[in-house]
mmCIF file of C-alpha atoms in Angstrom:
data_model
loop_
_atom_site.group_PDB
_atom_site.id
_atom_site.type_symbol
_atom_site.label_atom_id
_atom_site.label_comp_id
_atom_site.label_asym_id
_atom_site.label_seq_id
_atom_site.Cartn_x
_atom_site.Cartn_y
_atom_site.Cartn_z
ATOM 1 C CA UNK A 1 -127.224 -86.027 85.031
ATOM 2 C CA UNK A 2 -125.675 -83.169 83.150
ATOM 3 C CA UNK A 3 -123.157 -83.265 80.281
ATOM 4 C CA UNK A 4 -121.614 -80.968 77.675
ATOM 5 C CA UNK A 5 -121.686 -82.338 74.162
ATOM 6 C CA UNK A 6 -119.756 -80.975 71.171
ATOM 7 C CA UNK A 7 -121.175 -81.262 67.652
ATOM 8 C CA UNK A 8 -119.346 -81.595 64.345
ATOM 9 C CA UNK A 9 -119.070 -77.748 64.078
ATOM 10 C CA UNK A 10 -117.534 -77.586 67.565
ATOM 11 C CA UNK A 11 -120.670 -76.018 69.107
ATOM 12 C CA UNK A 12 -121.199 -76.824 72.748
ATOM 13 C CA UNK A 13 -124.534 -77.878 74.139
ATOM 14 C CA UNK A 14 -125.660 -78.510 77.750
ATOM 15 C CA UNK A 15 -127.398 -81.860 78.029
ATOM 16 C CA UNK A 16 -129.619 -82.976 80.818
ATOM 17 C CA UNK A 17 -130.861 -86.456 81.581
ATOM 18 C CA UNK A 18 -133.708 -86.573 84.069
ATOM 19 C CA UNK A 19 -133.323 -88.743 87.168
ATOM 20 C CA UNK A 20 -135.709 -91.427 86.060
ATOM 21 C CA UNK A 21 -133.785 -91.878 82.758
ATOM 22 C CA UNK A 22 -130.214 -91.899 84.105
ATOM 23 C CA UNK A 23 -129.968 -95.648 84.543
ATOM 24 C CA UNK A 24 -131.151 -96.097 80.946
ATOM 25 C CA UNK A 25 -128.512 -93.891 79.400
ATOM 26 C CA UNK A 26 -125.519 -93.556 81.721
ATOM 27 C CA UNK A 27 -123.630 -96.507 80.182
ATOM 28 C CA UNK A 28 -124.556 -95.491 76.615
ATOM 29 C CA UNK A 29 -122.399 -92.319 76.349
ATOM 30 C CA UNK A 30 -118.660 -92.500 76.912
ATOM 31 C CA UNK A 31 -116.451 -89.475 76.891
ATOM 32 C CA UNK A 32 -114.412 -88.982 73.732
ATOM 33 C CA UNK A 33 -116.556 -91.204 71.436
ATOM 34 C CA UNK A 34 -118.735 -90.014 68.549
ATOM 35 C CA UNK A 35 -122.501 -90.586 68.561
ATOM 36 C CA UNK A 36 -125.571 -89.907 66.458
ATOM 37 C CA UNK A 37 -128.493 -88.766 68.681
ATOM 38 C CA UNK A 38 -132.106 -89.000 67.582
ATOM 39 C CA UNK A 39 -135.379 -88.030 69.249
ATOM 40 C CA UNK A 40 -134.213 -85.365 71.678
ATOM 41 C CA UNK A 41 -135.850 -82.171 72.844
ATOM 42 C CA UNK A 42 -134.297 -78.713 72.756
ATOM 43 C CA UNK A 43 -135.553 -76.671 75.775
ATOM 44 C CA UNK A 44 -134.956 -73.245 77.238
ATOM 45 C CA UNK A 45 -132.796 -73.428 80.345
ATOM 46 C CA UNK A 46 -134.676 -71.300 82.880
ATOM 47 C CA UNK A 47 -132.630 -72.467 85.831
ATOM 48 C CA UNK A 48 -129.803 -70.395 87.412
ATOM 49 C CA UNK A 49 -127.377 -73.261 86.789
ATOM 50 C CA UNK A 50 -126.018 -72.859 83.297
ATOM 51 C CA UNK A 51 -122.689 -74.443 82.553
ATOM 52 C CA UNK A 52 -122.636 -72.563 79.203
ATOM 53 C CA UNK A 53 -123.531 -69.016 78.276
ATOM 54 C CA UNK A 54 -126.446 -69.989 76.011
ATOM 55 C CA UNK A 55 -129.944 -70.487 77.357
ATOM 56 C CA UNK A 56 -130.759 -73.739 75.590
ATOM 57 C CA UNK A 57 -130.291 -77.324 76.666
ATOM 58 C CA UNK A 58 -130.845 -80.671 75.075
ATOM 59 C CA UNK A 59 -133.032 -83.192 76.956
ATOM 60 C CA UNK A 60 -132.894 -86.937 76.548
ATOM 61 C CA UNK A 61 -136.342 -88.492 76.241
ATOM 62 C CA UNK A 62 -137.451 -92.050 77.043
ATOM 63 C CA UNK A 63 -137.461 -92.622 73.220
ATOM 64 C CA UNK A 64 -134.017 -91.039 72.608
ATOM 65 C CA UNK A 65 -131.813 -93.176 70.359
ATOM 66 C CA UNK A 66 -128.007 -93.255 70.657
ATOM 67 C CA UNK A 67 -125.859 -94.850 68.017
ATOM 68 C CA UNK A 68 -122.082 -94.957 68.352
ATOM 69 C CA UNK A 69 -120.351 -93.963 65.121
ATOM 70 C CA UNK A 70 -117.192 -95.613 63.797
ATOM 71 C CA UNK A 71 -115.360 -92.285 63.438
ATOM 72 C CA UNK A 72 -112.982 -93.150 66.253
ATOM 73 C CA UNK A 73 -112.158 -91.274 69.437
ATOM 74 C CA UNK A 74 -112.105 -87.491 69.652
ATOM 75 C CA UNK A 75 -109.294 -85.935 71.687
ATOM 76 C CA UNK A 76 -110.554 -83.849 74.581
ATOM 77 C CA UNK A 77 -108.285 -80.953 75.694
#
C-alpha cells in the first residue's frame, strides 16, 4: 500500500506499507486527519515507481505506532 503524507512543514513523503502489514494499518490512517508516527524506517527508493521527485520513502514496520492527534481535520486541496 502506498500513500503520500504531509508533515507540519508541508513536506511530502512517499510512504509504503508492505503487503503483510497492510491489514494491520489500513484502518489506522484516514485521509485528512493528523497523526503522530513513531518507529518507522526511512529508506532509499530504488524502484522506478516514485510518486514524488525525492528518492526517499518512509516504511511502516511491525512495531510502528500511530496516534491520532486532536488537531482536527486538515483540508486537502
